[in-house]
Amino acid sequence: MPRRIDGDIFGDIIHGSDDIEQIYGHEGGDQLYGFGGDDTLIGGTGGDRLYGGAGNDTVSGGDDGDALYDEAGNDNLSGGAGNDTIYAGAGADTLSGGAGEQDGVSYQESAGAVMVTLGGTGSGGDAQGDVIADDIEIVAGSIFADIITGAAANNVLAGLDGNDTLSGGGGNDLLEGGAGADTLSGGDGEDTASYWGVVGVNVTLGGLAWSGEAQGDTLANDIENLEGSSGADRLTGNASANKLYGRDGYDVLRGEGGADHLDGGTGIDIATYWGSAAAVIVNLQTGTGSGAATGDVFVSIENVHGSMAGDTLYGSADANGLNGFEGADTLVGRLGKDTLTGGSGADRFMYTAIGDSMVGANADRITDFTRAQGDKINLSGIDANIGAAGNQAFTFIGSSQYSNHAGELRFTIVDGQTTIAGDVNGDGRSDFSIMLTNAVSLLASDFVL
């Protein structure tokens, strides 16, 4: 009869020996060590750590999330219930995740590159001869050039170091190439390439990646989504509907075609349409787009760069940077200390309330007001006299002082910058102001009053 050691209801540490064949942890988070011989280790309930040791071992995690270590021999390792991790070793092993939804196998200690297909037989390095069940959802490769292929389920495939090839197969997969020039393919489903954990990448779906750990990566067009790094990223989609997530850092997101979901994450982030021939309408307040941006959704985006055509860009309550670039653009900063750049073309800088641009240091900045291009500042949406019925127009008084009449609009030039200010209640004090970063001797014709 096999010799057996049983644990109790607490977290046990049990070391076997050459003549102990079975160790059963029962309850608690146990550590079981098989040592020599062909051992059977069963974790039971609790998050257990199971080490088979030498010999051809049978290791079962039982309930809860367990860690199973395949140290030597041709072993049979099964996670059981819970989200388990199997640390693969040498030998032709049989690996099964069990009933958990996020079971993983790691080959990070392999002495050579591995070729792993979920639901198939592995080769190379510590994967040689391994039979890997498709109930494993997560695979981490080695530091070498690995080839990892997912199954029909939703998988997470991580290449780690080396020039890896990751193929998602079916399901909605997450692909993490890691360091090295990796080749990533999503297969069926809605797949994501992730660079979380590195610093600063420049990645284009359906093309090459540049900078940082993404340098030299090739991403197939069947990857739909991109997740950036902890640094400043530039993420570019393809013609499909993409989800681009910048995460940390000051990111630039470019959706290209399709109805895209652009999420900047933390930091001051930009949604750009630079190079597009068709005009866009982007509203950061509602988080929606139309025109050539129809279907696009904006989350945690502070700045927008327009197209080569006449765009309409709306800010939010945050401090926004709106840049129209080419074309006759309309820029509406709304609340917050906004920076507005029209670019070439006859641009309109629109204001609809005195709160859109505060007096003093928090006033909006217009960086390139140019009369010769036909630029105008549209104040017609502001009621110039709050004491009179209806929406009253401003009276432009040039550089003269206020005369305690509501509705007066004036400008001053100090240190090469122009400040526009208006009095809407007749108290002789400015109720809003707008700064031009250049010196312009303004005329009434520069405004829509």
Coordinates of C-alpha atoms in Angstrom, one line a residue:
M1 CA 0.0 0.0 0.0
P2 CA 1.5 3.4 -1.0
R3 CA 2.8 5.4 1.9
R4 CA 0.9 8.7 2.3
I5 CA 1.2 11.9 4.4
D6 CA -1.9 14.0 5.1
G7 CA -2.0 17.6 6.1
D8 CA -4.6 19.3 8.4
I9 CA -6.9 22.3 8.0
F10 CA -4.0 24.8 8.3
G11 CA -1.3 25.9 5.8
D12 CA 1.1 22.9 5.9
I13 CA 4.7 22.6 4.7
I14 CA 5.3 18.9 3.9
H15 CA 8.5 17.4 2.5
G16 CA 8.3 13.9 1.1
S17 CA 11.1 11.4 0.8
D18 CA 12.1 8.6 -1.6
D19 CA 9.6 6.2 0.1
I20 CA 6.7 8.6 0.4
E21 CA 4.5 8.3 -2.6
Q22 CA 1.4 10.4 -1.8
I23 CA 1.0 13.8 -0.1
Y24 CA -2.4 15.3 0.4
G25 CA -2.6 18.9 1.8
H26 CA -6.3 19.0 2.5
E27 CA -7.4 22.5 3.7
G28 CA -5.3 25.6 3.9
G29 CA -2.6 27.1 1.6
D30 CA -0.1 24.3 1.7
Q31 CA 3.4 23.8 0.3
L32 CA 4.0 20.2 -0.7
Y33 CA 7.4 18.8 -1.9
G34 CA 7.6 15.4 -3.5
F35 CA 11.4 14.9 -3.5
G36 CA 12.4 11.7 -5.3
G37 CA 10.3 8.9 -6.7
D38 CA 7.0 8.9 -8.6
D39 CA 4.9 11.0 -6.3
T40 CA 1.2 12.0 -6.2
L41 CA 0.6 15.5 -4.7
I42 CA -2.9 16.8 -4.1
G43 CA -3.3 20.3 -2.8
G44 CA -6.9 20.2 -1.7
T45 CA -8.7 23.5 -0.8
G46 CA -6.7 26.7 -0.5
G47 CA -4.0 28.3 -2.7
D48 CA -1.3 25.7 -2.7
R49 CA 2.3 25.5 -4.0
L50 CA 3.1 22.0 -5.2
Y51 CA 6.6 20.8 -6.2
G52 CA 6.8 17.3 -7.7
G53 CA 10.6 16.9 -7.6
A54 CA 12.4 14.1 -9.4
G55 CA 10.5 11.3 -10.9
N56 CA 7.3 11.0 -12.9
D57 CA 4.8 12.8 -10.7
T58 CA 1.1 13.4 -10.7
V59 CA 0.3 16.8 -9.3
S60 CA -3.2 18.2 -8.8
G61 CA -4.0 21.6 -7.4
G62 CA -7.5 20.9 -6.2
D63 CA -9.7 23.9 -5.3
D64 CA -8.6 27.6 -5.5
G65 CA -5.7 29.1 -7.3
D66 CA -2.6 27.0 -7.1
A67 CA 1.0 27.1 -8.3
L68 CA 2.3 23.8 -9.7
Y69 CA 6.0 23.4 -10.4
D70 CA 7.2 20.8 -12.9
E71 CA 10.8 20.1 -11.9
A72 CA 11.9 16.9 -13.6
G73 CA 10.5 13.8 -15.2
N74 CA 7.5 13.1 -17.3
D75 CA 4.8 14.6 -15.1
N76 CA 1.0 15.0 -15.1
L77 CA 0.0 18.4 -13.8
S78 CA -3.6 19.5 -13.4
G79 CA -4.7 22.8 -11.8
G80 CA -8.1 21.6 -10.8
A81 CA -10.6 24.3 -9.8
G82 CA -9.5 27.9 -9.5
N83 CA -7.1 30.0 -11.6
D84 CA -3.9 28.1 -11.6
T85 CA -0.3 28.5 -12.9
I86 CA 1.9 25.7 -14.0
Y87 CA 5.6 26.4 -14.2
A88 CA 6.8 24.0 -16.8
G89 CA 10.1 22.1 -16.6
A90 CA 12.0 19.4 -18.5
G91 CA 10.3 16.2 -19.5
A92 CA 7.4 15.2 -21.7
D93 CA 4.6 16.4 -19.4
T94 CA 0.8 16.5 -19.6
L95 CA -0.5 19.9 -18.6
S96 CA -4.1 20.8 -17.8
G97 CA -5.5 23.9 -16.3
G98 CA -8.7 22.4 -15.0
A99 CA -11.9 24.3 -14.3
G100 CA -10.5 27.8 -13.9
E101 CA -11.0 30.5 -16.4
Q102 CA -7.5 32.0 -16.2
D103 CA -5.1 29.0 -16.0
G104 CA -1.6 29.6 -17.2
V105 CA 1.6 27.7 -18.1
S106 CA 5.0 29.4 -18.0
Y107 CA 8.1 28.4 -19.9
Q108 CA 10.2 31.3 -18.7
E109 CA 12.9 29.0 -17.2
S110 CA 13.3 27.0 -20.4
A111 CA 16.9 26.5 -21.6
G112 CA 15.8 26.9 -25.2
A113 CA 13.0 28.3 -27.4
V114 CA 9.6 26.6 -27.2
M115 CA 6.9 25.9 -29.7
V116 CA 3.6 25.6 -28.0
T117 CA 0.1 25.1 -29.4
L118 CA -2.8 25.0 -26.9
G119 CA -4.6 21.7 -27.4
G120 CA -1.6 20.2 -29.0
T121 CA 1.9 18.8 -28.4
G122 CA 4.8 21.2 -27.8
S123 CA 8.4 21.0 -29.0
G124 CA 11.7 22.7 -28.3
G125 CA 13.2 23.5 -24.9
D126 CA 11.2 22.5 -21.9
A127 CA 8.1 22.1 -24.1
Q128 CA 9.5 19.1 -25.9
G129 CA 6.9 16.4 -25.8
D130 CA 4.5 18.3 -23.6
V131 CA 0.8 17.7 -24.2
I132 CA -0.9 21.0 -23.4
A133 CA -4.7 21.0 -22.9
D134 CA -6.8 23.7 -24.4
D135 CA -8.3 24.4 -21.0
I136 CA -5.1 26.5 -20.4
E137 CA -5.9 30.1 -21.3
I138 CA -2.5 31.8 -20.6
V139 CA 0.9 31.0 -22.0
A140 CA 4.2 32.7 -21.2
G141 CA 7.2 31.8 -23.3
S142 CA 10.9 31.8 -22.7
I143 CA 13.7 34.4 -23.2
F144 CA 14.3 32.9 -26.6
A145 CA 12.5 33.0 -30.0
D146 CA 9.3 31.2 -29.2
I147 CA 6.3 30.2 -31.4
I148 CA 3.0 30.2 -29.4
T149 CA -0.4 29.5 -30.8
G150 CA -3.7 29.9 -28.9
A151 CA -6.9 27.9 -29.1
A152 CA -10.6 28.7 -29.7
A153 CA -11.0 30.3 -26.3
N154 CA -9.9 33.8 -25.1
N155 CA -6.1 33.5 -24.6
V156 CA -3.3 35.6 -23.2
L157 CA 0.0 34.9 -25.0
A158 CA 3.2 36.5 -23.8
G159 CA 6.5 36.0 -25.7
L160 CA 8.8 37.6 -23.1
D161 CA 12.3 38.1 -24.6
G162 CA 13.4 36.9 -28.0
N163 CA 11.9 37.3 -31.5
D164 CA 8.6 35.6 -30.9
T165 CA 5.7 34.6 -33.1
L166 CA 2.3 34.8 -31.3
S167 CA -0.9 33.7 -33.0
G168 CA -4.1 34.1 -31.2
G169 CA -6.3 31.5 -33.0
G170 CA -10.0 31.8 -32.1
G171 CA -11.4 33.9 -29.3
N172 CA -10.6 37.4 -28.1
D173 CA -6.9 37.2 -27.4
L174 CA -4.4 39.4 -25.7
L175 CA -0.9 39.3 -27.2
E176 CA 2.2 40.6 -25.4
G177 CA 5.3 40.3 -27.5
G178 CA 7.8 41.6 -24.9
A179 CA 11.3 42.4 -25.9
G180 CA 12.6 41.5 -29.4
A181 CA 11.3 41.8 -32.9
D182 CA 8.0 39.9 -32.6
T183 CA 5.4 38.9 -35.1
L184 CA 1.8 39.1 -33.7
S185 CA -1.3 37.8 -35.4
G186 CA -4.8 37.8 -33.8
G187 CA -6.7 35.2 -35.8
D188 CA -10.5 35.1 -35.3
G189 CA -12.2 37.2 -32.6
E190 CA -11.4 40.7 -31.3
D191 CA -7.7 40.7 -30.4
T192 CA -5.4 43.1 -28.6
A193 CA -1.7 43.7 -28.8
S194 CA -0.5 45.0 -25.4
Y195 CA 2.7 46.9 -24.5
W196 CA 1.7 47.5 -20.9
G197 CA 4.8 47.4 -18.7
V198 CA 7.2 48.9 -21.1
V199 CA 8.0 52.6 -21.7
G200 CA 7.0 54.5 -24.9
V201 CA 6.1 52.7 -28.2
N202 CA 5.1 53.7 -31.7
V203 CA 2.9 51.0 -33.1
T204 CA 0.7 50.7 -36.3
L205 CA -1.8 47.9 -36.7
G206 CA -1.1 46.0 -40.0
G207 CA 2.5 47.4 -40.0
L208 CA 5.7 47.7 -38.2
A209 CA 6.3 49.0 -34.7
W210 CA 9.0 51.5 -33.6
S211 CA 10.8 52.4 -30.4
G212 CA 11.2 50.7 -27.1
E213 CA 10.4 47.1 -26.7
A214 CA 8.1 47.3 -29.7
Q215 CA 11.0 48.0 -32.0
G216 CA 10.8 45.7 -35.1
D217 CA 7.5 44.1 -34.2
T218 CA 5.2 43.2 -37.0
L219 CA 1.4 43.4 -36.3
A220 CA -1.1 41.7 -38.6
N221 CA -4.3 43.4 -39.7
D222 CA -6.3 40.8 -37.9
I223 CA -5.4 42.5 -34.6
E224 CA -8.1 45.0 -33.8
N225 CA -7.0 46.8 -30.6
L226 CA -3.8 48.3 -29.2
E227 CA -2.9 48.9 -25.5
G228 CA 0.0 51.3 -24.9
S229 CA 2.7 51.5 -22.3
S230 CA 3.5 53.4 -19.2
G231 CA 5.2 56.1 -21.3
A232 CA 4.3 58.4 -24.2
D233 CA 3.0 56.3 -27.0
R234 CA 1.9 56.8 -30.6
L235 CA -0.8 54.2 -31.5
T236 CA -2.2 54.0 -35.0
G237 CA -5.2 51.8 -36.0
N238 CA -6.2 50.4 -39.4
A239 CA -9.3 50.4 -41.6
S240 CA -11.3 48.3 -39.1
A241 CA -13.0 49.5 -35.9
N242 CA -10.2 49.7 -33.4
K243 CA -9.8 50.3 -29.7
L244 CA -6.7 52.3 -28.9
Y245 CA -5.8 52.6 -25.2
G246 CA -2.9 54.9 -24.3
R247 CA -2.8 54.0 -20.6
D248 CA -0.1 56.2 -18.9
G249 CA 1.9 59.0 -20.5
Y250 CA 1.2 61.7 -23.1
D251 CA -0.2 59.6 -26.0
V252 CA -1.1 60.3 -29.6
L253 CA -3.9 58.1 -30.9
R254 CA -4.8 57.8 -34.6
G255 CA -7.8 55.6 -35.4
E256 CA -7.6 55.7 -39.2
G257 CA -10.7 54.2 -40.8
G258 CA -13.6 52.5 -39.0
A259 CA -15.6 53.5 -35.9
D260 CA -12.8 53.7 -33.4
H261 CA -12.7 53.9 -29.6
L262 CA -9.9 56.2 -28.5
D263 CA -9.0 56.2 -24.8
G264 CA -6.0 58.2 -23.7
G265 CA -5.8 57.0 -20.2
T266 CA -3.9 59.1 -17.8
G267 CA -1.8 62.0 -19.0
I268 CA -2.5 64.7 -21.6
D269 CA -3.5 62.8 -24.8
I270 CA -4.2 63.7 -28.4
A271 CA -6.6 62.3 -30.9
T272 CA -5.2 63.1 -34.3
Y273 CA -6.7 63.2 -37.8
W274 CA -3.7 64.8 -39.4
G275 CA -3.3 63.7 -43.0
S276 CA -7.0 62.9 -43.5
A277 CA -8.4 64.6 -46.6
A278 CA -12.0 64.7 -45.2
A279 CA -13.2 67.1 -42.6
V280 CA -14.0 65.8 -39.1
I281 CA -16.3 67.0 -36.3
V282 CA -15.0 66.1 -32.9
N283 CA -16.8 66.9 -29.6
L284 CA -14.8 66.1 -26.5
Q285 CA -17.7 67.1 -24.3
T286 CA -19.9 64.4 -25.6
G287 CA -17.1 62.1 -26.5
T288 CA -18.4 61.6 -30.1
G289 CA -17.3 62.3 -33.6
S290 CA -19.0 62.8 -37.0
G291 CA -18.1 63.7 -40.5
A292 CA -15.0 61.6 -41.3
A293 CA -14.9 60.8 -37.6
T294 CA -18.4 59.3 -37.6
G295 CA -18.6 56.5 -35.0
D296 CA -15.4 57.5 -33.2
V297 CA -15.7 57.6 -29.4
F298 CA -13.3 59.7 -27.2
V299 CA -12.4 58.9 -23.6
S300 CA -9.9 60.8 -21.5
I301 CA -8.8 62.8 -24.6
E302 CA -7.7 66.3 -23.9
N303 CA -6.4 67.5 -27.3
V304 CA -7.5 67.1 -30.9
H305 CA -5.6 67.6 -34.1
G306 CA -7.8 68.1 -37.2
S307 CA -7.5 67.1 -40.8
M308 CA -6.4 68.8 -44.0
A309 CA -10.0 70.1 -44.5
G310 CA -12.3 72.4 -42.7
D311 CA -12.9 70.8 -39.3
T312 CA -15.1 71.6 -36.3
L313 CA -13.5 70.9 -33.0
Y314 CA -15.2 71.2 -29.6
G315 CA -13.4 71.1 -26.3
S316 CA -14.7 70.0 -22.9
A317 CA -14.6 71.4 -19.4
D318 CA -10.9 70.5 -19.2
A319 CA -8.0 72.5 -20.6
N320 CA -7.9 71.5 -24.2
G321 CA -5.6 71.9 -27.1
L322 CA -7.4 72.2 -30.4
N323 CA -5.4 72.4 -33.7
G324 CA -7.3 72.7 -37.0
F325 CA -4.2 72.5 -39.2
E326 CA -5.2 73.1 -42.8
G327 CA -8.7 74.2 -44.0
A328 CA -11.2 76.7 -42.7
D329 CA -11.7 75.4 -39.2
T330 CA -14.1 76.2 -36.4
L331 CA -12.6 75.8 -32.9
V332 CA -14.8 75.9 -29.7
G333 CA -12.7 75.5 -26.6
R334 CA -15.6 75.8 -24.0
L335 CA -14.6 75.8 -20.3
G336 CA -11.0 75.4 -19.2
K337 CA -7.7 77.1 -20.2
D338 CA -7.7 76.2 -23.8
T339 CA -5.0 76.6 -26.4
L340 CA -6.5 77.1 -29.9
T341 CA -4.5 76.9 -33.2
G342 CA -6.3 77.4 -36.4
G343 CA -3.5 76.6 -38.8
S344 CA -3.8 77.7 -42.4
G345 CA -7.2 78.8 -43.8
A346 CA -9.9 81.2 -42.6
D347 CA -10.5 79.9 -39.1
R348 CA -13.3 80.8 -36.6
F349 CA -12.6 80.9 -32.8
M350 CA -16.0 80.6 -31.2
Y351 CA -17.2 81.6 -27.8
T352 CA -20.7 81.2 -26.4
A353 CA -20.4 82.2 -22.7
I354 CA -18.2 84.4 -20.6
G355 CA -17.1 81.3 -18.7
D356 CA -15.4 79.9 -21.8
S357 CA -12.3 82.1 -21.2
M358 CA -11.6 83.5 -17.8
V359 CA -9.9 86.8 -16.9
G360 CA -6.2 86.6 -16.2
A361 CA -3.9 83.6 -16.2
N362 CA -6.6 81.1 -17.0
A363 CA -7.7 82.8 -20.2
D364 CA -7.7 80.9 -23.5
R365 CA -4.6 81.3 -25.8
I366 CA -5.1 81.7 -29.6
T367 CA -1.7 81.0 -31.0
D368 CA -1.9 82.0 -34.7
F369 CA -4.6 84.6 -35.2
T370 CA -4.0 86.0 -38.8
R371 CA -6.1 88.7 -40.3
A372 CA -4.6 88.1 -43.8
Q373 CA -6.0 84.5 -43.8
G374 CA -9.5 85.6 -42.8
D375 CA -9.4 84.5 -39.2
K376 CA -12.2 85.8 -37.0
I377 CA -13.1 85.6 -33.3
N378 CA -16.8 84.9 -33.0
L379 CA -18.4 86.4 -29.9
S380 CA -21.9 86.5 -31.2
G381 CA -23.0 83.7 -28.8
I382 CA -22.2 85.8 -25.8
D383 CA -24.9 88.2 -24.5
A384 CA -22.9 91.5 -24.3
N385 CA -25.4 93.2 -22.0
I386 CA -26.9 90.9 -19.3
G387 CA -29.1 93.7 -18.2
A388 CA -31.0 93.9 -21.4
A389 CA -33.5 91.5 -23.0
G390 CA -32.2 89.2 -25.7
N391 CA -28.7 88.5 -26.9
Q392 CA -27.0 91.8 -27.3
A393 CA -23.9 92.4 -29.6
F394 CA -20.7 93.9 -28.4
T395 CA -19.5 97.4 -29.2
F396 CA -15.8 97.4 -30.1
I397 CA -13.9 100.3 -28.5
G398 CA -10.4 99.4 -29.7
S399 CA -7.8 100.1 -27.1
S400 CA -9.9 102.7 -25.2
Q401 CA -10.7 102.3 -21.6
Y402 CA -14.1 101.1 -20.4
S403 CA -16.8 103.8 -19.9
N404 CA -19.0 101.8 -17.6
H405 CA -21.4 100.8 -20.4
A406 CA -22.3 97.1 -20.7
G407 CA -21.3 95.5 -23.9
E408 CA -17.9 97.1 -24.5
L409 CA -15.1 95.1 -26.0
R410 CA -11.5 96.3 -26.0
F411 CA -7.9 95.0 -26.5
T412 CA -4.4 95.8 -25.1
I413 CA -1.0 94.8 -26.3
V414 CA 1.7 94.1 -23.6
D415 CA 5.0 92.3 -24.2
G416 CA 4.1 91.2 -27.7
Q417 CA 0.8 89.6 -26.6
T418 CA -2.7 90.8 -27.2
T419 CA -5.5 90.6 -24.6
I420 CA -9.1 90.9 -25.7
A421 CA -11.6 91.7 -22.9
G422 CA -15.3 92.4 -22.5
D423 CA -17.5 94.0 -19.9
V424 CA -21.1 92.6 -19.9
N425 CA -22.5 94.3 -16.8
G426 CA -21.2 97.9 -17.2
D427 CA -19.1 97.9 -14.0
G428 CA -16.0 98.9 -15.9
R429 CA -14.3 95.6 -15.2
S430 CA -13.5 92.7 -17.5
D431 CA -15.8 89.7 -17.3
F432 CA -13.9 87.5 -19.7
S433 CA -10.6 87.8 -21.6
I434 CA -8.9 86.0 -24.5
M435 CA -5.2 86.1 -25.2
L436 CA -3.5 86.2 -28.6
T437 CA 0.1 85.0 -28.4
N438 CA 1.1 87.6 -31.1
A439 CA 0.7 91.4 -31.2
V440 CA -2.3 92.3 -33.3
S441 CA -3.8 95.8 -33.5
L442 CA -7.3 94.5 -33.7
L443 CA -10.2 96.0 -35.7
A444 CA -13.9 95.5 -35.4
S445 CA -13.8 93.4 -38.6
D446 CA -11.7 90.8 -36.8
F447 CA -14.7 89.8 -34.8
V448 CA -18.3 88.5 -35.2
L449 CA -19.8 90.7 -32.5

